[in-house]
């Protein structure tokens, strides 16, 4: 096992990986930008080194500086998390060249799967079905190909993933702007503006399989995740298993996922993403050669700690479990909580978290990188927490999620918690009737039937809030006051007329 | 203490006082609520009204309030009576001149309008990149662009004036 | 199912039960004393009513007032939690007489199991082995019996449980004081000062079986919990399953537990407690006719939500699971976190919780009744949280617990977190070599080998703390400062000499 | 700024200053630590010392400090130099007259000693009930009881003087 590991990331995933290392008794080295001196991952790690100014291109993406910190601190492994350098084959190679283990797949596998067009060809050869699409082309050829394939089409960044550098194009006149926007986001997120075009499968489900593979040729899958609930091609709610997958489809897709991993000569944890249409045809979409944001839901239904498995695999151990040992137990959901205002077009809402109360009790898991008093910086992804729930059934997992979201208090910034609460009550979601266009088509973020009565409660609160500010206002008891008023209330006549 | 709430164009009187028994009473229009209220955490109010317990989360900026309670949210303004009177003379509505500002620092990616352009409600005005995402600022109403305060490529602070629509 | 349920309790267990009700979509009514207006259970419940002044005998134990609140608020069920009125047959009867369902067993079953001497007789008739002991006697007869049975003996309150009103007596001269102290605690905790004496089984393990029984004669068990780690006869760390129980013993003890429940005509959730000696003989100790503090560890290894099952059973539903459907998955641990100073004889440490950071990530569950800004009152039990972890193995559960305890930040009051951290590193604990005398015999709360280096870090911190207070002190950057100092550090020569 | 720590009877000099590069330095005896320190949460210090990251929890009451770091705890006193000098003249040790006080409100269940009694270290003095538990207050040293400040059955506030041992 590793003597010491450097975590080349920040936020919740850095904290997740430090937790895994603590449980494996591996000392950890954090790196941080100047904007992140007070970040949780810096406080949790055993060592911490600043690697540059706030913009990630000047800090978290500076490969030689990170490798230098690893060497100087004596780390013999680097885990890249997701995003940043996680799917950068140059970085994986640089680690190897410096005698440091890259805790992920081989540079060759990253490169093959990272270039979406090469990945498509590899999959076609391995008889895994793919969606019709183009190679990398310049703007004019892309625009022409879009017409040939037939709208709607998707413009996608060759590098990276996670919904960035992607644009859907419904009609010809949008093509130029979509290519520009995708290139611009791809450039700023991955440092590579190459894009290609794919047929856009309408009303698909996005279903992915979690893979674990060791360096000795053993490959298993840990079942599927349903990731159809997306905003701007970014997953926001995931679950495992999927209601759309029965035993037969699970077996066939699982086999295809394992074949895909074998075709890529893959080791480490990875994810094979598929689109599934309404006729249960599935198409290879891409392979993510890293730990996924949504890995916790798979951990909750299988009991396998995927992050810890990555460290074991990278240190050369064989998989401790065989395919037939992997069992599925219950149902798990994840809601990604962003520092965004759901009632104002999901505008980012950075700032200081003044109060934080994380839900607890049975079947609840919170993965977050923040704390009360922490300032969510402007420079990075606005995801601040992943809230997961487990239940014996999908219904129980949903009931728990509603309960847990209701308990979650994050003050000082606006978050997407109210959005998730609405999804958890949406009849289509409850019925499992979800596709990647769910949010556009089947979801309205409106005040519900109980709104009228609660409006008065909100006006009462605002009036008391105003009173706190001014001497003229009628004062409200603070925390330390005696409860005598409340006690007298027992004998009072009802006046609540709502 | 008297207030006026402006909710979706509607004006609602809200009054706070102590009744002869010394209990705290909030009256909304003609509905009286005897309230047991505690600020248990910063801007988090525990309210008990005739046995019903509410945990209310309020986010206030000057006279604007965002309230979250039991999964529902309410955005409105609340003025004290004197201020409401002054505002009333000047027109309490939110129509008229609209200043579109950034809520946070970011980079101006594209300016979609020029001074003198006619826009409809919901038309895109400016695309701003912040926190790695591009966000399109939309017009809150139909009108004419009377000012454009930024240029493409510019980096702006939070609160920067982008566009004025009249 | 219930229309509305009143929770006749406070603290973490009231919050736990409100969570269960939320997941079952049952509106809840909280009751609170004047000291608890700001308590979490008041804020979480749908309705809340004050039932009296801070001392529990004037509020949480006033039966007719609680029943009156239930009637006035329209609640058709009352859940008593644990402690307070949970094992009071008079209260259970009073609920029934008022047409309100007591969410627990029948008054007759509570009464039978509540009187330890009657319970012993019932068990003997049902061929469940019991520990030698006396009936209820006056002080002089008790003192005489103690001599007859032979020291060491245990003085135990006839009512209640949970370690209160219990005293161990090693030699004759301690007898009088032990009886006095036990009676005094029993009186103040349960309102009944009757005590009896039992042979004290030396170096026993305390192992208990979780029972679920419906009103239709179905009784199952959910395996055992190991509860040997105790302080002052109060459980502080529990786990499930137990290392001392193999498949054969599990089957025999499970059958005895089911027989015990049947002999008592029991329904609802309940726990049959056994002492297990070093020869694997087991003796019936008592049956707890309520939800136990430590129920989460069983929930974590079986996936069964015991609290929710209690509501279902009380509403007349049949058990949804049969004995053969109950499976054991992994290992779970619970550490009870008290507002006590472990380095000062575990003196209670009430006060305001200034900062709270609850651990998260995989396999962690926190059940607590507190929040940042909450004042832990003087009047009640000092347990503020139950931290549980799950792992595929006992080792993984322990590694997670160490990791989670290390993350837990509770400031403003002293807690037993450092105590638990020490237990998790104790070699006897790691080996599973634990009995009820573990803390007295095998555990030392001393500073470990790393202490010397960390002492300098603690002195550095105190010096910086002093500097914050005075203008003369050298100032330290606050949270919002730029990270430039840290960034410059990159080029600095090593001066850390530890 | 100079301090003196008293740890288990030992006196340890601690000095805080900025070095010529402007870095914050804390010197403990002859060991110099260049520290990057942030109070990230109330009394919770994030310390980075030559790359090693510590999260240190400190609980201070006047000059007494309880520090928790990486699962270890340290109790000690820290005085600034002037105070240490004054204390030194008066004897910095913790022997001598010991006042036994309650840390919290509670009820006196039993008083086990009377004025004039001789006690050994660890002998029980008073049993106090608080938070439903009976706690025995023990003598921190051998000596003579010179004062008993409470009677059985009495309810006392936090900090009440129970017994004086000399």
CSV table of C-alpha atoms in Angstrom, one decimal, chain D residues 44-118:
chain,number,residue,atom,x,y,z
D,44,UNK,CA,-10.7,26.2,15.9
D,45,UNK,CA,-7.2,26.9,14.4
D,46,UNK,CA,-5.9,25.6,11.1
D,47,UNK,CA,-2.2,25.5,11.5
D,48,UNK,CA,0.3,24.6,8.7
D,49,UNK,CA,3.8,24.2,9.9
D,50,UNK,CA,6.3,23.4,7.1
D,51,UNK,CA,3.6,21.6,5.2
D,52,UNK,CA,2.2,19.6,8.2
D,53,UNK,CA,-1.5,20.5,8.5
D,54,UNK,CA,-3.1,20.5,12.0
D,55,UNK,CA,-6.7,21.3,13.0
D,56,UNK,CA,-6.4,22.4,16.6
D,57,UNK,CA,-9.3,22.8,18.9
D,58,UNK,CA,-8.6,25.0,21.9
D,59,UNK,CA,-10.9,25.7,24.9
D,60,UNK,CA,-9.5,28.5,27.1
D,61,UNK,CA,-10.7,29.8,30.4
D,62,UNK,CA,-8.5,32.7,31.5
D,63,UNK,CA,-5.0,31.3,31.5
D,64,UNK,CA,-6.0,27.7,31.4
D,65,UNK,CA,-6.1,25.9,28.1
D,66,UNK,CA,-7.5,22.6,27.0
D,67,UNK,CA,-6.1,21.7,23.5
D,68,UNK,CA,-7.3,18.8,21.4
D,69,UNK,CA,-5.2,17.8,18.4
D,70,UNK,CA,-5.2,14.6,16.4
D,71,UNK,CA,-7.0,12.7,19.2
D,72,UNK,CA,-4.6,13.8,21.9
D,73,UNK,CA,-5.4,16.3,24.6
D,74,UNK,CA,-3.3,18.7,26.6
D,75,UNK,CA,-4.2,20.7,29.7
D,76,UNK,CA,-1.9,23.5,30.8
D,77,UNK,CA,-1.6,27.1,31.8
D,78,UNK,CA,0.0,29.9,29.7
D,79,UNK,CA,0.9,33.3,31.1
D,80,UNK,CA,2.4,36.3,29.5
D,81,UNK,CA,5.8,37.1,30.8
D,82,UNK,CA,4.8,39.9,33.2
D,83,UNK,CA,2.1,37.8,34.8
D,84,UNK,CA,4.4,34.8,34.9
D,85,UNK,CA,6.9,37.0,36.8
D,86,UNK,CA,4.3,38.1,39.3
D,87,UNK,CA,3.0,34.5,39.7
D,88,UNK,CA,6.6,33.3,40.1
D,89,UNK,CA,7.1,35.5,43.1
D,90,UNK,CA,3.9,34.1,44.6
D,91,UNK,CA,4.7,30.6,43.7
D,92,UNK,CA,3.4,29.2,40.4
D,93,UNK,CA,2.7,25.7,41.7
D,94,UNK,CA,-0.8,24.3,42.1
D,95,UNK,CA,-0.2,23.0,45.6
D,96,UNK,CA,-1.1,24.8,48.8
D,97,UNK,CA,-4.7,25.8,49.4
D,98,UNK,CA,-7.2,24.0,47.1
D,99,UNK,CA,-10.7,25.2,46.7
D,100,UNK,CA,-13.1,22.5,45.5
D,101,UNK,CA,-15.9,24.0,43.5
D,102,UNK,CA,-18.8,22.7,41.4
D,103,UNK,CA,-18.4,23.1,37.7
D,104,UNK,CA,-22.2,23.3,37.2
D,105,UNK,CA,-25.4,23.8,39.1
D,106,UNK,CA,-26.6,20.7,41.0
D,107,UNK,CA,-27.9,19.3,44.3
D,108,UNK,CA,-25.7,18.3,47.2
D,109,UNK,CA,-26.6,14.7,48.0
D,110,UNK,CA,-24.0,13.9,50.7
D,111,UNK,CA,-21.2,15.8,52.4
D,112,UNK,CA,-18.6,13.2,53.3
D,113,UNK,CA,-16.2,15.3,55.3
D,114,UNK,CA,-16.3,17.9,58.1
D,115,UNK,CA,-14.0,20.8,59.0
D,116,UNK,CA,-10.8,19.5,60.5
D,117,UNK,CA,-10.9,16.1,58.8
D,118,UNK,CA,-7.7,14.7,57.4
